[in-house]
DNA sequence: TCTATTATTTAACATTTGTAAAAGGAATCC
DNA sequence: GGATTCCTTTTACAAATGTTAAATAATAGA
């Protein structure tokens, strides 16, 4: 048991940034976690499936993506030490038209969402933890709207580099371009100008 | 008491769309609600203040707005029978650079946020209710990013008219334009073309 | 290593959107 | 009712971004 908790220690350190958990809650949470290793450029979650697992990125890197008129669009990136889920499916129970794909060999901790929601009944502090986690994720999303709508592509590119300095070394520019909402040609022009 | 609950009946009908509440929870919630009437074009919440109240729009209409480089930008609208709050302030405790302004004579039910968060300790079902409310609001926000980033201004305008057919009669076009992320001139061109 | 594939940049042109200024309409206030 | 203010459209031109295609550069596989 001690050993198992150790395996998920990074996840529980992440949780501690939000609130402290009783050992009962930690054990219960630990029991619904599983480890997943995925090589580079493979799907962690396929397009069309309903989101039934929340992932914590232990190491590596992935992106949420989908196809718009046949074009591959990156909705978001998830680096080490963050949670990733397709919330529009997780919270509605509907199939997601988005997938999650690794951009490096990666290791994840999967949290079974149905089991998690059942834990909420017995452990209010677990419900509270995830409430807080998703509240702050919601805030990030609200702030991103502002960034998309009222900053130029050049400003957004510079902002992305500031927030994720390693991204240029780890992510193809085509994904960065679609994440920024512009074409790869347009991103090339911006990079040439800077 | 009976009478007071009746006063907030629309709010509690709204809550029932998410989950059922015990009468104790309803009473506790009712005790932290207050009515607010604001005439047209006045601030319900001023720019710079920290969000300490979540509002339910009983009747009328308002918008969340802020200034970007001196230009008035509408972030969102809230019609009757919806909740409105500046979540980036509500969930972080930081002052908001956004304000809430009425676009018609309006009536609101204010829910004191600090008191609400304290209710969470005694009434897990209240915490759960608001968790669900904000989860779905989060989903809406994720979907809006997609709409902003990957639909043309014309598509977004048409989509807005579909979702809120009354908006043209109730909201000046300049606010609709900034909500769509375009200038008023550009919106005029789109309207002329359609 | 050679080849094939993928990633990135560049160029030319089209389209969309922005900016600034002017003018017409609508609403509001005394 | 007239003046004023605000709202909306139109025009002309500038800037940003999209589209298509071609040219390099980098990477991965046989």
Coordinates of C-alpha atoms (C1' of nucleotides) in Angstrom, one line a residue:
Chain A
X1 CA 0.0 0.0 0.0
X2 CA 2.7 2.4 1.0
X3 CA 4.4 1.4 -2.2
X4 CA 1.3 2.0 -4.3
X5 CA 0.8 5.5 -2.9
X6 CA 4.4 6.2 -3.6
X7 CA 3.8 5.3 -7.2
X8 CA 1.2 8.0 -7.4
X9 CA 3.1 10.5 -5.3
X10 CA 3.3 13.2 -8.0
X11 CA -0.4 13.1 -8.3
X12 CA -1.0 13.5 -4.6
X13 CA 1.5 16.3 -4.4
X14 CA -0.5 18.0 -7.1
X15 CA -3.7 17.5 -5.1
X16 CA -2.0 19.0 -2.0
X17 CA -1.7 22.2 -3.9
X18 CA -5.5 22.4 -3.7
X19 CA -6.3 20.9 -0.3
X20 CA -5.3 18.3 2.2
X21 CA -6.8 14.9 2.1
X22 CA -7.4 12.4 4.9
X23 CA -5.6 9.1 4.6
X24 CA -8.9 7.4 4.0
X25 CA -9.6 9.7 1.0
X26 CA -6.1 9.2 -0.3
X27 CA -6.5 5.5 -0.1
X28 CA -9.9 5.6 -1.8
X29 CA -8.5 7.8 -4.6
X30 CA -5.4 5.7 -5.0
X31 CA -7.6 2.6 -5.6
X32 CA -9.3 4.2 -8.6
X33 CA -6.0 5.2 -10.2
X34 CA -4.1 3.2 -12.8
X35 CA -0.9 3.8 -14.7
X36 CA -0.8 4.1 -18.5
X37 CA 2.3 4.3 -20.7
X38 CA 1.8 5.5 -24.3
X39 CA 4.5 5.9 -27.0
X40 CA 4.9 9.1 -29.0
X41 CA 2.2 10.1 -31.5
X42 CA -0.3 7.5 -30.3
X43 CA -3.9 8.1 -29.1
X44 CA -4.5 8.0 -25.3
X45 CA -8.2 8.6 -26.0
X46 CA -9.7 8.2 -29.4
X47 CA -12.0 10.6 -31.2
X48 CA -15.6 9.6 -30.7
X49 CA -15.3 7.9 -27.3
X50 CA -17.0 9.3 -24.2
X51 CA -14.5 10.6 -21.6
X52 CA -14.5 8.2 -18.7
X53 CA -11.0 8.8 -17.4
X54 CA -9.3 11.9 -16.1
X55 CA -5.5 11.8 -16.7
X56 CA -2.6 13.2 -14.8
X57 CA 0.5 13.6 -17.0
X58 CA 3.3 12.1 -15.0
X59 CA 5.9 12.6 -17.7
X60 CA 5.8 13.4 -21.4
X61 CA 3.3 15.6 -23.2
X62 CA 0.0 15.4 -25.0
X63 CA -2.6 17.4 -26.9
X64 CA -6.3 17.4 -27.2
X65 CA -7.2 17.6 -30.9
X66 CA -10.1 17.2 -33.3
X67 CA -10.9 17.6 -37.0
X68 CA -12.6 20.7 -38.3
X69 CA -13.5 20.4 -42.0
X70 CA -10.9 17.7 -42.4
X71 CA -8.2 19.8 -40.8
X72 CA -6.4 18.7 -37.6
X73 CA -6.9 21.3 -34.9
X74 CA -5.1 21.3 -31.5
X75 CA -7.4 22.5 -28.8
X76 CA -4.9 22.4 -25.9
X77 CA -1.6 21.0 -24.7
X78 CA -0.9 19.2 -21.4
X79 CA 2.6 19.1 -20.0
X80 CA 3.9 17.2 -17.0
X81 CA 2.2 17.6 -13.7
X82 CA -1.2 18.7 -15.0
X83 CA -4.6 17.1 -15.4
X84 CA -6.1 16.6 -18.8
X85 CA -9.7 15.6 -19.7
X86 CA -12.2 16.4 -22.4
X87 CA -14.6 18.1 -20.0
X88 CA -17.3 18.7 -22.6
X89 CA -17.7 14.9 -22.6
X90 CA -16.8 14.3 -19.0
X91 CA -19.5 16.6 -17.6
X92 CA -22.2 15.8 -20.1
X93 CA -21.7 12.1 -20.7
X94 CA -21.8 12.6 -24.4
X95 CA -19.2 11.2 -26.8
X96 CA -16.4 13.6 -27.5
X97 CA -15.4 14.6 -31.0
X98 CA -12.0 15.3 -29.6
X99 CA -9.1 12.9 -29.0
X100 CA -6.0 13.0 -26.8
X101 CA -2.7 12.2 -28.5
X102 CA 0.8 12.0 -27.1
X103 CA 3.5 14.2 -28.5
X104 CA 6.3 12.3 -26.7
X105 CA 6.6 8.9 -25.0
X106 CA 4.5 9.6 -22.0
X107 CA 3.3 8.2 -18.7
X108 CA -0.1 9.0 -17.3
X109 CA -2.1 8.2 -14.1
X110 CA -5.7 7.6 -15.1
X111 CA -8.5 8.4 -12.7
X112 CA -11.7 6.5 -13.5
X113 CA -14.4 9.2 -13.6
X114 CA -17.4 7.1 -12.7
X115 CA -15.6 5.7 -9.7
X116 CA -14.5 9.2 -8.8
X117 CA -18.0 10.6 -8.9
X118 CA -19.1 7.7 -6.6
X119 CA -16.3 8.6 -4.2
X120 CA -17.9 12.0 -4.0
X121 CA -20.8 10.5 -2.0
X122 CA -18.6 9.0 0.7
X123 CA -15.8 11.6 0.8
X124 CA -17.0 15.2 0.5
X125 CA -13.4 16.3 0.7
X126 CA -12.8 14.5 -2.6
X127 CA -15.7 16.2 -4.2
X128 CA -14.4 19.5 -2.8
X129 CA -10.9 18.9 -4.2
X130 CA -12.2 18.2 -7.7
X131 CA -14.6 21.1 -7.5
X132 CA -11.6 23.4 -6.8
X133 CA -9.5 21.8 -9.5
X134 CA -12.2 22.4 -12.1
X135 CA -13.1 25.8 -10.9
X136 CA -9.5 27.0 -11.6
X137 CA -9.5 25.2 -14.9
X138 CA -12.7 27.1 -15.7
X139 CA -11.0 30.4 -14.8
X140 CA -8.1 29.5 -17.2
X141 CA -10.6 28.9 -19.9
X142 CA -12.3 32.2 -19.4
X143 CA -9.0 33.9 -19.5
X144 CA -8.1 32.1 -22.7
X145 CA -11.2 33.4 -24.4
X146 CA -10.0 36.9 -23.7
X147 CA -6.6 36.1 -25.1
X148 CA -8.0 34.6 -28.3
X149 CA -10.5 37.3 -28.9
X150 CA -8.5 40.4 -28.1
X151 CA -4.9 39.7 -28.8
X152 CA -3.2 39.5 -32.1
X153 CA -1.8 36.2 -33.3
X154 CA 1.7 37.6 -32.7
X155 CA 0.8 38.5 -29.1
X156 CA -0.6 35.1 -28.5
X157 CA 2.5 33.4 -29.9
X158 CA 4.7 35.4 -27.6
X159 CA 2.5 34.7 -24.7
X160 CA 2.6 31.0 -25.4
X161 CA 6.4 31.0 -25.5
X162 CA 6.5 32.8 -22.1
X163 CA 4.1 30.4 -20.5
X164 CA 5.7 27.3 -22.0
X165 CA 9.3 28.0 -23.0
X166 CA 10.0 24.4 -23.9
X167 CA 7.1 24.1 -26.3
X168 CA 9.2 25.0 -29.4
X169 CA 11.6 22.1 -28.7
X170 CA 8.8 19.7 -28.0
X171 CA 5.8 20.4 -30.3
X172 CA 5.7 20.7 -34.1
X173 CA 4.8 24.2 -35.3
X174 CA 1.8 23.0 -37.1
X175 CA 0.2 22.1 -33.8
X176 CA 1.2 25.4 -32.3
X177 CA -0.3 27.2 -35.2
X178 CA -3.7 25.5 -35.0
X179 CA -3.7 26.0 -31.2
X180 CA -3.2 29.7 -31.8
X181 CA -6.1 29.7 -34.3
X182 CA -4.0 30.6 -37.3
X183 CA -2.5 28.7 -40.3
X184 CA 1.0 27.4 -40.3
X185 CA 1.9 29.8 -43.1
X186 CA 0.7 32.7 -40.9
X187 CA 2.8 31.5 -38.0
X188 CA 5.8 31.2 -40.2
X189 CA 5.4 34.8 -41.2
X190 CA 5.1 35.9 -37.6
X191 CA 8.2 34.0 -36.7
X192 CA 10.1 35.5 -39.6
X193 CA 9.1 39.0 -38.5
X194 CA 10.1 38.7 -34.9
Chain B
X1 CA -41.0 32.1 5.1
X2 CA -43.4 30.6 2.7
X3 CA -43.7 34.0 1.2
X4 CA -40.0 34.5 1.0
X5 CA -39.4 31.3 -0.8
X6 CA -42.1 32.3 -3.2
X7 CA -40.2 35.5 -3.9
X8 CA -37.2 33.4 -5.0
X9 CA -39.2 30.7 -6.7
X10 CA -37.7 31.2 -10.2
X11 CA -34.2 30.7 -8.7
X12 CA -35.3 27.5 -7.0
X13 CA -36.9 26.3 -10.2
X14 CA -33.6 26.9 -11.9
X15 CA -31.8 24.9 -9.2
X16 CA -34.2 22.0 -9.7
X17 CA -32.9 21.7 -13.2
X18 CA -29.7 20.5 -11.6
X19 CA -30.7 18.6 -8.5
X20 CA -33.3 18.4 -5.8
X21 CA -32.7 20.2 -2.5
X22 CA -33.8 19.3 1.0
X23 CA -36.1 21.9 2.6
X24 CA -33.2 22.7 5.0
X25 CA -30.9 23.5 2.2
X26 CA -33.6 25.6 0.5
X27 CA -34.1 27.5 3.6
X28 CA -30.4 28.1 4.2
X29 CA -29.9 29.2 0.6
X30 CA -32.9 31.4 0.8
X31 CA -31.4 33.2 3.8
X32 CA -28.4 34.3 1.8
X33 CA -30.4 35.6 -1.1
X34 CA -31.3 39.2 -1.6
X35 CA -33.3 41.1 -4.3
X36 CA -31.7 43.8 -6.4
X37 CA -33.4 46.2 -8.8
X38 CA -31.2 48.1 -11.2
X39 CA -32.4 50.5 -14.0
X40 CA -31.2 50.3 -17.5
X41 CA -27.6 51.0 -18.3
X42 CA -26.4 51.0 -14.7
X43 CA -23.6 49.0 -13.1
X44 CA -24.7 46.0 -11.1
X45 CA -21.0 45.4 -10.3
X46 CA -18.3 48.0 -10.9
X47 CA -15.0 47.3 -12.6
X48 CA -12.2 46.8 -10.1
X49 CA -14.3 45.3 -7.4
X50 CA -13.9 41.7 -6.2
X51 CA -16.8 39.4 -7.1
X52 CA -18.6 38.6 -3.8
X53 CA -22.1 38.0 -5.2
X54 CA -23.5 35.5 -7.8
X55 CA -26.5 36.9 -9.5
X56 CA -29.6 35.2 -10.9
X57 CA -31.3 37.3 -13.6
X58 CA -35.0 37.4 -12.6
X59 CA -36.0 39.7 -15.4
X60 CA -34.1 42.0 -17.7
X61 CA -30.7 41.6 -19.2
X62 CA -27.1 42.5 -18.5
X63 CA -23.6 42.1 -19.9
X64 CA -20.1 41.5 -18.4
X65 CA -17.8 44.1 -19.9
X66 CA -14.3 45.6 -19.6
X67 CA -12.0 48.0 -21.3
X68 CA -9.2 46.9 -23.6
X69 CA -7.0 49.7 -24.7
X70 CA -9.8 52.2 -23.9
X71 CA -12.3 50.2 -25.9
X72 CA -15.5 48.9 -24.3
X73 CA -15.6 45.1 -24.8
X74 CA -18.6 42.9 -24.0
X75 CA -17.4 39.5 -22.7
X76 CA -20.9 37.9 -22.2
X77 CA -24.6 38.5 -22.0
X78 CA -26.9 37.1 -19.4
X79 CA -30.6 36.9 -20.1
X80 CA -33.5 36.0 -17.8
X81 CA -33.3 32.8 -15.8
X82 CA -29.5 32.4 -15.9
X83 CA -26.8 32.9 -13.3
X84 CA -24.1 35.5 -13.9
X85 CA -20.8 36.1 -12.1
X86 CA -17.2 37.1 -12.9
X87 CA -15.8 33.7 -12.2
X88 CA -12.2 34.7 -12.7
X89 CA -12.6 36.9 -9.6
X90 CA -15.1 34.7 -7.7
X91 CA -12.8 31.7 -7.7
X92 CA -9.5 33.5 -7.2
X93 CA -10.6 36.2 -4.8
X94 CA -8.8 38.8 -6.9
X95 CA -10.3 42.1 -8.0
X96 CA -12.0 41.8 -11.4
X97 CA -11.2 44.2 -14.2
X98 CA -14.6 43.4 -15.5
X99 CA -18.0 45.0 -14.6
X100 CA -21.6 43.9 -14.9
X101 CA -24.0 46.4 -16.5
X102 CA -27.7 46.2 -17.2
X103 CA -29.0 46.6 -20.7
X104 CA -32.6 46.9 -19.5
X105 CA -34.4 47.7 -16.3
X106 CA -33.6 44.5 -14.5
X107 CA -34.3 42.5 -11.3
X108 CA -31.7 40.2 -9.8
X109 CA -31.4 37.7 -6.9
X110 CA -28.0 38.1 -5.4
X111 CA -26.4 35.1 -3.7
X112 CA -23.7 36.1 -1.2
X113 CA -20.6 34.1 -2.3
X114 CA -18.8 33.9 1.1
X115 CA -22.0 32.8 2.8
X116 CA -22.6 30.3 0.0
X117 CA -19.1 28.8 0.4
X118 CA -19.7 28.5 4.1
X119 CA -23.0 26.7 3.4
X120 CA -21.0 24.1 1.5
X121 CA -19.6 22.8 4.9
X122 CA -23.0 22.1 6.4
X123 CA -24.9 21.2 3.2
X124 CA -22.9 19.0 0.8
X125 CA -25.9 19.0 -1.5
X126 CA -25.5 22.7 -1.9
X127 CA -21.9 22.3 -2.8
X128 CA -22.8 19.6 -5.2
X129 CA -25.5 21.8 -6.8
X130 CA -23.1 24.6 -7.5
X131 CA -20.4 22.2 -8.6
X132 CA -22.8 21.0 -11.3
X133 CA -23.8 24.5 -12.2
X134 CA -20.3 25.6 -12.7
X135 CA -19.2 22.4 -14.5
X136 CA -21.8 23.1 -17.2
X137 CA -20.8 26.7 -17.3
X138 CA -17.3 25.5 -17.8
X139 CA -18.4 23.3 -20.7
X140 CA -20.1 26.2 -22.3
X141 CA -16.9 28.2 -22.1
X142 CA -14.9 25.4 -23.7
X143 CA -17.4 25.3 -26.5
X144 CA -17.2 29.0 -26.9
X145 CA -13.5 28.9 -27.5
X146 CA -14.1 26.5 -30.4
X147 CA -16.7 28.8 -31.8
X148 CA -14.4 31.9 -31.5
X149 CA -11.3 30.2 -32.9
X150 CA -12.7 28.2 -35.7
X151 CA -15.8 29.9 -37.0
X152 CA -15.9 33.0 -39.1
X153 CA -17.4 36.2 -37.7
X154 CA -20.4 35.6 -40.0
X155 CA -21.0 32.1 -38.7
X156 CA -20.7 33.3 -35.1
X157 CA -23.2 36.1 -35.8
X158 CA -25.7 33.6 -37.3
X159 CA -25.1 31.3 -34.4
X160 CA -25.8 34.0 -31.9
X161 CA -29.0 34.9 -33.5
X162 CA -30.1 31.3 -33.4
X163 CA -29.3 30.9 -29.7
X164 CA -30.7 34.3 -28.7
X165 CA -33.3 35.4 -31.3
X166 CA -34.3 38.4 -29.2
X167 CA -30.9 39.8 -28.9
X168 CA -31.2 42.2 -31.9
X169 CA -34.2 43.8 -30.3
X170 CA -32.6 44.1 -26.9
X171 CA -28.9 44.8 -27.3
X172 CA -27.1 47.6 -29.3
X173 CA -25.1 46.2 -32.2
X174 CA -21.9 47.7 -30.9
X175 CA -22.1 45.3 -27.9
X176 CA -22.9 42.4 -30.1
X177 CA -19.9 43.3 -32.3
X178 CA -17.4 43.4 -29.4
X179 CA -18.9 40.1 -28.0
X180 CA -18.3 38.5 -31.4
X181 CA -14.7 39.8 -31.4
X182 CA -15.1 42.1 -34.4
X183 CA -15.6 45.9 -34.9
X184 CA -18.9 47.4 -35.4
X185 CA -18.0 48.3 -39.0
X186 CA -17.2 44.7 -39.7
X187 CA -20.6 43.6 -38.2
X188 CA -22.4 46.1 -40.4
X189 CA -20.7 44.7 -43.4
X190 CA -21.8 41.2 -42.4
X191 CA -25.4 42.3 -41.8
X192 CA -25.5 44.0 -45.2
X193 CA -24.2 40.9 -47.0
X194 CA -26.6 38.5 -45.4
Chain C
dT1 C1' 23.6 5.8 -46.5
dC2 C1' 19.9 6.6 -49.4
dT3 C1' 15.2 7.3 -49.8
dA4 C1' 10.8 8.7 -48.5
dT5 C1' 8.2 11.2 -45.6
dT6 C1' 7.3 15.0 -42.8
dA7 C1' 8.1 19.7 -41.3
dT8 C1' 8.9 24.5 -42.3
dT9 C1' 9.4 28.4 -45.1
dT10 C1' 8.6 31.4 -48.9
dA11 C1' 6.0 33.6 -52.7
dA12 C1' 1.9 35.4 -55.1
dC13 C1' -2.6 36.5 -54.8
dA14 C1' -7.4 36.6 -52.6
dT15 C1' -10.2 37.6 -48.7
dT16 C1' -11.3 39.2 -44.4
dT17 C1' -11.1 42.5 -41.0
dG18 C1' -9.4 46.9 -39.1
dT19 C1' -9.1 52.1 -39.1
dA20 C1' -10.7 56.7 -39.8
dA21 C1' -14.0 59.8 -41.3
dA22 C1' -18.4 61.1 -42.8
dA23 C1' -23.3 60.9 -43.0
dG24 C1' -27.9 59.4 -42.0
dG25 C1' -31.3 57.6 -38.4
dA26 C1' -33.1 57.0 -34.0
dA27 C1' -33.7 58.1 -29.4
dT28 C1' -33.6 61.3 -25.6
dC29 C1' -33.7 65.5 -23.0
dC30 C1' -35.1 70.0 -22.0
Chain D
dG1 C1' -40.6 70.4 -31.1
dG2 C1' -35.9 71.3 -31.6
dA3 C1' -31.3 70.3 -30.3
dT4 C1' -28.3 67.0 -28.8
dT5 C1' -26.5 62.8 -28.3
dC6 C1' -26.1 58.1 -29.4
dC7 C1' -26.4 54.3 -32.8
dT8 C1' -25.7 52.4 -37.3
dT9 C1' -24.2 52.4 -41.9
dT10 C1' -21.2 53.5 -45.7
dT11 C1' -16.9 54.6 -48.0
dA12 C1' -12.0 54.3 -49.0
dC13 C1' -7.8 52.6 -47.8
dA14 C1' -4.5 49.8 -44.8
dA15 C1' -3.1 45.7 -42.4
dA16 C1' -3.6 40.9 -41.2
dT17 C1' -4.6 36.4 -42.4
dG18 C1' -6.0 32.7 -45.6
dT19 C1' -5.1 29.8 -49.9
dT20 C1' -2.4 27.4 -53.0
dA21 C1' 1.7 25.9 -54.7
dA22 C1' 6.5 25.3 -54.7
dA23 C1' 11.1 25.1 -52.5
dT24 C1' 14.0 23.8 -48.6
dA25 C1' 15.1 21.6 -44.4
dA26 C1' 14.8 18.0 -41.2
dT27 C1' 13.6 13.4 -39.8
dA28 C1' 12.7 8.6 -39.9
dG29 C1' 12.9 4.0 -42.1
dA30 C1' 14.7 0.5 -45.1

